[in-house]
PDB file of C-alpha atoms in Angstrom:
ATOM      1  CA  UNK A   1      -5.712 -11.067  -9.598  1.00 79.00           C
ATOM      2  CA  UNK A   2      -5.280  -7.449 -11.039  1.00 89.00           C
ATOM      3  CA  UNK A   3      -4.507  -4.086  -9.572  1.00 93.00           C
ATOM      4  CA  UNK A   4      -8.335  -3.276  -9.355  1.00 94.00           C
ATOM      5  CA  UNK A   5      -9.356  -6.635  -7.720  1.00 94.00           C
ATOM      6  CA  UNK A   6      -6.708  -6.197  -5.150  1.00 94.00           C
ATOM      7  CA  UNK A   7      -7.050  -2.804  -4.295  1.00 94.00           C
ATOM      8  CA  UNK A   8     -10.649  -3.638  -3.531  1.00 94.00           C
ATOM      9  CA  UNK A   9     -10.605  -6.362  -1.246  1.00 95.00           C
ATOM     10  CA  UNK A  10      -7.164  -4.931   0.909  1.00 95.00           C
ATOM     11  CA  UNK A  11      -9.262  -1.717   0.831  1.00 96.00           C
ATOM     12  CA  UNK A  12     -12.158  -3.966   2.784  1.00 97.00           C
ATOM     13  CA  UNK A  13      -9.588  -5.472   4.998  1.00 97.00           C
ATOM     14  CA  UNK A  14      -8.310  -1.602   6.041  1.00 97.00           C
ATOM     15  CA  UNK A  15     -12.056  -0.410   6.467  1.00 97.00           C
ATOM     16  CA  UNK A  16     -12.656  -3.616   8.940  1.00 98.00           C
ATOM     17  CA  UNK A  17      -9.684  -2.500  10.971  1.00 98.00           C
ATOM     18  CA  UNK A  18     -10.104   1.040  11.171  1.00 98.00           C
ATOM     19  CA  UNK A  19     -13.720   0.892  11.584  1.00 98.00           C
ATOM     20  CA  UNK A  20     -13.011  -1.790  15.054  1.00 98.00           C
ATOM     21  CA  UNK A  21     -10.235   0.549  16.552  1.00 98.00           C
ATOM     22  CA  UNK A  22     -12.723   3.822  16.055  1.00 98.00           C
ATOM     23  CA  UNK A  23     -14.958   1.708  17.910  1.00 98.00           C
ATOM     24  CA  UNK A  24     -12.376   1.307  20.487  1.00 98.00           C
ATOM     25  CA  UNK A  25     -11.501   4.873  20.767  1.00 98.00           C
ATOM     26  CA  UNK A  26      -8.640   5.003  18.895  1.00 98.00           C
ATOM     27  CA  UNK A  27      -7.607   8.625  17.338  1.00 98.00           C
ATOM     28  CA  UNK A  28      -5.408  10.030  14.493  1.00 97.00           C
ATOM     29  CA  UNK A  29      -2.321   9.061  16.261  1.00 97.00           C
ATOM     30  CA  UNK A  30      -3.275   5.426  17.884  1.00 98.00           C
ATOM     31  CA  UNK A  31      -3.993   4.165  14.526  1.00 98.00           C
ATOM     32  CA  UNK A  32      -1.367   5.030  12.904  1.00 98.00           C
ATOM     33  CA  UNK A  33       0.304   3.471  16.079  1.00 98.00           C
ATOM     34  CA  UNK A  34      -1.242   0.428  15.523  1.00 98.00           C
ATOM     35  CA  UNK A  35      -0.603   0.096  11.877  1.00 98.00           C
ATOM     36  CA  UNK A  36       3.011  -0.950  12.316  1.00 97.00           C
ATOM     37  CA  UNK A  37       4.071  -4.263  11.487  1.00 97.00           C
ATOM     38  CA  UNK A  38       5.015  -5.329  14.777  1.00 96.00           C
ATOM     39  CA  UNK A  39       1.913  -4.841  15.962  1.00 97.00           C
ATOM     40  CA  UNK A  40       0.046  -5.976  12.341  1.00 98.00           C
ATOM     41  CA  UNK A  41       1.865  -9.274  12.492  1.00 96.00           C
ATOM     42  CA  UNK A  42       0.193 -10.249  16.000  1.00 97.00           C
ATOM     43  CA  UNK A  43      -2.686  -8.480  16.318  1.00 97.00           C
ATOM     44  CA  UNK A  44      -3.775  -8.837  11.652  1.00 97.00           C
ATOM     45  CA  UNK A  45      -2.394 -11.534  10.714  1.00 95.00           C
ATOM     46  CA  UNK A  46      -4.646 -11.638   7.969  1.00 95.00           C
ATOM     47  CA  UNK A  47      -3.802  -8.126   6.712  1.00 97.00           C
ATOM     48  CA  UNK A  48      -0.305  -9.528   4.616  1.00 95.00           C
ATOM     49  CA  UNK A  49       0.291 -12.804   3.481  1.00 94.00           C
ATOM     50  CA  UNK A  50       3.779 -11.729   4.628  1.00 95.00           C
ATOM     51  CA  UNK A  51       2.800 -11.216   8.784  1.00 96.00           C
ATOM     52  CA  UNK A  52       3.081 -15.098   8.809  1.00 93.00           C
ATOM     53  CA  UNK A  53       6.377 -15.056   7.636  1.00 95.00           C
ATOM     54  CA  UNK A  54       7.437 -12.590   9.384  1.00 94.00           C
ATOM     55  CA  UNK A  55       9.049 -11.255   6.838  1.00 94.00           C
ATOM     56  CA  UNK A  56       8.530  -7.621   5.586  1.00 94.00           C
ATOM     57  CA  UNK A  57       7.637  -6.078   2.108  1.00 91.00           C
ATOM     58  CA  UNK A  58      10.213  -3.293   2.429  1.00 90.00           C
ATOM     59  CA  UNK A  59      13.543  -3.214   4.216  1.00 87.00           C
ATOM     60  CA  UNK A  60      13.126  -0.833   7.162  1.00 91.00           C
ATOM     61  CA  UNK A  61      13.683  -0.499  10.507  1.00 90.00           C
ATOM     62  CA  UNK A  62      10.326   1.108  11.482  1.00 93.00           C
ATOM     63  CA  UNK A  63       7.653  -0.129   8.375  1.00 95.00           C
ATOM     64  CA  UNK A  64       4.272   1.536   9.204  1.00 97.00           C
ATOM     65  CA  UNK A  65       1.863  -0.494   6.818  1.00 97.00           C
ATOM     66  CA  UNK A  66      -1.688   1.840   6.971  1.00 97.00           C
ATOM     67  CA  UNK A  67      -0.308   3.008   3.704  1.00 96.00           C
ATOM     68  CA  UNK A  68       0.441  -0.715   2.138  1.00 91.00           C
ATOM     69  CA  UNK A  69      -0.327   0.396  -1.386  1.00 91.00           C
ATOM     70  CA  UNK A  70       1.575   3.975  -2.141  1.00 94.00           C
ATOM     71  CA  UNK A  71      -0.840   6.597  -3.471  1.00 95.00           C
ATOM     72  CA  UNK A  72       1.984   7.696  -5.951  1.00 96.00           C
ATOM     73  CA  UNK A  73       1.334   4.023  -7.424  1.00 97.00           C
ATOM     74  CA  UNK A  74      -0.317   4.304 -10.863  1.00 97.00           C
ATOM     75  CA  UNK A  75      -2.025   1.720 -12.868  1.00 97.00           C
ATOM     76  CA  UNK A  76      -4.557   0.180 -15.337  1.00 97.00           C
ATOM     77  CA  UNK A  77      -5.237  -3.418 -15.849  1.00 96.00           C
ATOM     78  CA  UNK A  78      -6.223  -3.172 -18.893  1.00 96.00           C
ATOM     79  CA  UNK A  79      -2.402  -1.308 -19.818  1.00 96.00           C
ATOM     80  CA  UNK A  80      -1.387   2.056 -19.867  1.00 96.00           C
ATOM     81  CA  UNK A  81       0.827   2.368 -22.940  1.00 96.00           C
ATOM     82  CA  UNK A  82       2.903  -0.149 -25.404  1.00 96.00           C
ATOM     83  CA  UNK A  83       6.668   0.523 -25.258  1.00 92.00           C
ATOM     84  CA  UNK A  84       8.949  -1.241 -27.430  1.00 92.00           C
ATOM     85  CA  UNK A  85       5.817  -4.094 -27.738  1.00 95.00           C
ATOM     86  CA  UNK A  86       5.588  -4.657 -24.547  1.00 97.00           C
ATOM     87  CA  UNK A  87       2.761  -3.193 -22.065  1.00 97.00           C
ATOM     88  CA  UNK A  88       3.226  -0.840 -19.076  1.00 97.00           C
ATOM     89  CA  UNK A  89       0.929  -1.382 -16.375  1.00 97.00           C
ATOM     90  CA  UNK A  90       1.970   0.785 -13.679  1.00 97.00           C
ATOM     91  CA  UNK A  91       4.490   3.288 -13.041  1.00 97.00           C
ATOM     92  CA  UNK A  92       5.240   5.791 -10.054  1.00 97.00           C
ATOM     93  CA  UNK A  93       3.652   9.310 -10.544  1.00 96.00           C
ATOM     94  CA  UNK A  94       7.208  10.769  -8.295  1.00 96.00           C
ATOM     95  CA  UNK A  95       9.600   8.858 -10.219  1.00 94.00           C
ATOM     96  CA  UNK A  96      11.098   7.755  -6.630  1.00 94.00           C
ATOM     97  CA  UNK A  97      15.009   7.093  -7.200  1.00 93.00           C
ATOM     98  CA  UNK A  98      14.622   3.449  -4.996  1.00 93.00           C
ATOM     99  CA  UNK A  99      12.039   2.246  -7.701  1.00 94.00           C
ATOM    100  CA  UNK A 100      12.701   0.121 -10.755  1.00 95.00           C
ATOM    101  CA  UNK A 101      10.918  -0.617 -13.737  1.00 94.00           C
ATOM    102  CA  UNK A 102      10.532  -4.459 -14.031  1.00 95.00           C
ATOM    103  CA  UNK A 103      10.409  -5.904 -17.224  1.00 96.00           C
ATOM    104  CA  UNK A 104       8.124  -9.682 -16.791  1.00 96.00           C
ATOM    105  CA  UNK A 105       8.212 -11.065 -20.148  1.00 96.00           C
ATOM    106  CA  UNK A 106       5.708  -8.341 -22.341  1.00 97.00           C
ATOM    107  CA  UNK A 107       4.609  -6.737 -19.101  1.00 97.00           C
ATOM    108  CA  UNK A 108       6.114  -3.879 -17.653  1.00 97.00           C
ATOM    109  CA  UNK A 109       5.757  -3.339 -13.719  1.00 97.00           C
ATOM    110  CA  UNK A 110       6.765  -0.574 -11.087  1.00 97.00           C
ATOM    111  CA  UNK A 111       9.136  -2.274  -8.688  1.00 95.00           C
ATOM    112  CA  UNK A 112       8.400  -0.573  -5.595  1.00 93.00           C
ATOM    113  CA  UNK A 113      10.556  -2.897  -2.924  1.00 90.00           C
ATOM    114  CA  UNK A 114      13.975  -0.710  -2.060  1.00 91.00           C
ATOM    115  CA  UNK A 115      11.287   2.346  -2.122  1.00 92.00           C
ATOM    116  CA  UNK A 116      10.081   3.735   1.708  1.00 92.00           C
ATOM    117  CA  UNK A 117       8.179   6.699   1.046  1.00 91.00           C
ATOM    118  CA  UNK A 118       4.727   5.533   2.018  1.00 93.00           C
ATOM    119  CA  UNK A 119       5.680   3.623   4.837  1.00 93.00           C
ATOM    120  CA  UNK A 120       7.299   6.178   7.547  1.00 95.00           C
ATOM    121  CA  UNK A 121       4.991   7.808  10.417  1.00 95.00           C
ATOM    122  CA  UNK A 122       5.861  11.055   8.856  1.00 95.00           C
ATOM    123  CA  UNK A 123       3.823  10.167   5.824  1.00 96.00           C
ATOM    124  CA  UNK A 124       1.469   8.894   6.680  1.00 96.00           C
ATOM    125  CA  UNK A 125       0.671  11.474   9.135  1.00 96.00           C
ATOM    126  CA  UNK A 126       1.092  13.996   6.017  1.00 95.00           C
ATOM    127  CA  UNK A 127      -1.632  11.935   3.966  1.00 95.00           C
ATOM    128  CA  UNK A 128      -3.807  10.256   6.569  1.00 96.00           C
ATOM    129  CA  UNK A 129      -7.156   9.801   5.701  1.00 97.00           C
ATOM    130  CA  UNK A 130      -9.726   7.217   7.995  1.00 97.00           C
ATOM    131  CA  UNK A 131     -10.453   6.110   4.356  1.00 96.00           C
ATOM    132  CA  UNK A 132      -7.850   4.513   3.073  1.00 96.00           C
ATOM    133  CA  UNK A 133      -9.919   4.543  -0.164  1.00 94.00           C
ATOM    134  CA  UNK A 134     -10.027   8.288  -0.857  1.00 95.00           C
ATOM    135  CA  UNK A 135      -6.625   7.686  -0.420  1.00 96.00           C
ATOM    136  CA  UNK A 136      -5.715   5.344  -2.899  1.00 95.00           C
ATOM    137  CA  UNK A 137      -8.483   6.688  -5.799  1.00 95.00           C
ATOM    138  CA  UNK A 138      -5.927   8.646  -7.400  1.00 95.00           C
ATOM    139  CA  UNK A 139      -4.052   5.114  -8.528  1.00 96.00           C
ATOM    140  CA  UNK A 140      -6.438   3.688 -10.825  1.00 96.00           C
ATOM    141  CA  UNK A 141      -5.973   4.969 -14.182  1.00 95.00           C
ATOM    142  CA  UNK A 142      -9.274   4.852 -15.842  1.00 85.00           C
ATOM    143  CA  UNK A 143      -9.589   4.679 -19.863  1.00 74.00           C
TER     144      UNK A 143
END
């Protein structure tokens, strides 16, 4: 599965979510609430493939996951540029000093796992939209 296809169908997964707790009476605040993974791991178990582990995606005390994909995440399936013959296919747009580039045979990947920026409170606060969509259309890098 690529970037694209993936982006799509978590994006579905967020709308369902968001769309039941506005039904509920939820606000700004409660939904961010209930994004954490505590709370994910119980209540979405379907949200992560990693809930049923009960393991998490990024080492933090407090992981909020509303923003699972970072919206400083850049990519193209079909390849962004060629470096040294081998294809980049995403990068991050702030250069964050916890990610890595990771080198996969002739592919060429962000490594975003030490990086936390997306998933603290305070950020997503700063960047909350109920459409976690219009978020995440900057990412896609379109030919």
């Amino acid at each position: 599965m690529g970037y694209s296809e993936w982006v799509l169908k978590h994006g579905q997964k967020h709308k369902k979510i968001v769309e039941k707790l506005l039904k509920k009476g939820f606000d700004k605040e409660a939904i961010i609430e209930y994004f954490d993974f505590e709370n994910m791991k119980e209540k979405e178990i379907d949200f992560c493939p990693l809930y049923a582990k009960n393991k998490k995606c990024h080492d933090m005390e407090s992981l909020n996951c509303y923003l699972c994909s970072c919206p400083n995440f850049r990519y193209s399936d079909s390849g962004i540029k060629e470096l040294d013959g081998k294809t980049q296919y995403s990068y991050c747009s702030i250069d964050s000093k916890d990610g890595r580039v990771g080198v996969y045979g002739a592919k060429i990947h962000q490594d975003c796992s030490k990086c936390q920026v997306p998933h603290t409170k305070e950020y997503v606060k700063k960047h909350f939209d109920l459409e976690w969509d219009k978020i995440m259309s900057v990412c896609e890098i379109k030919p």
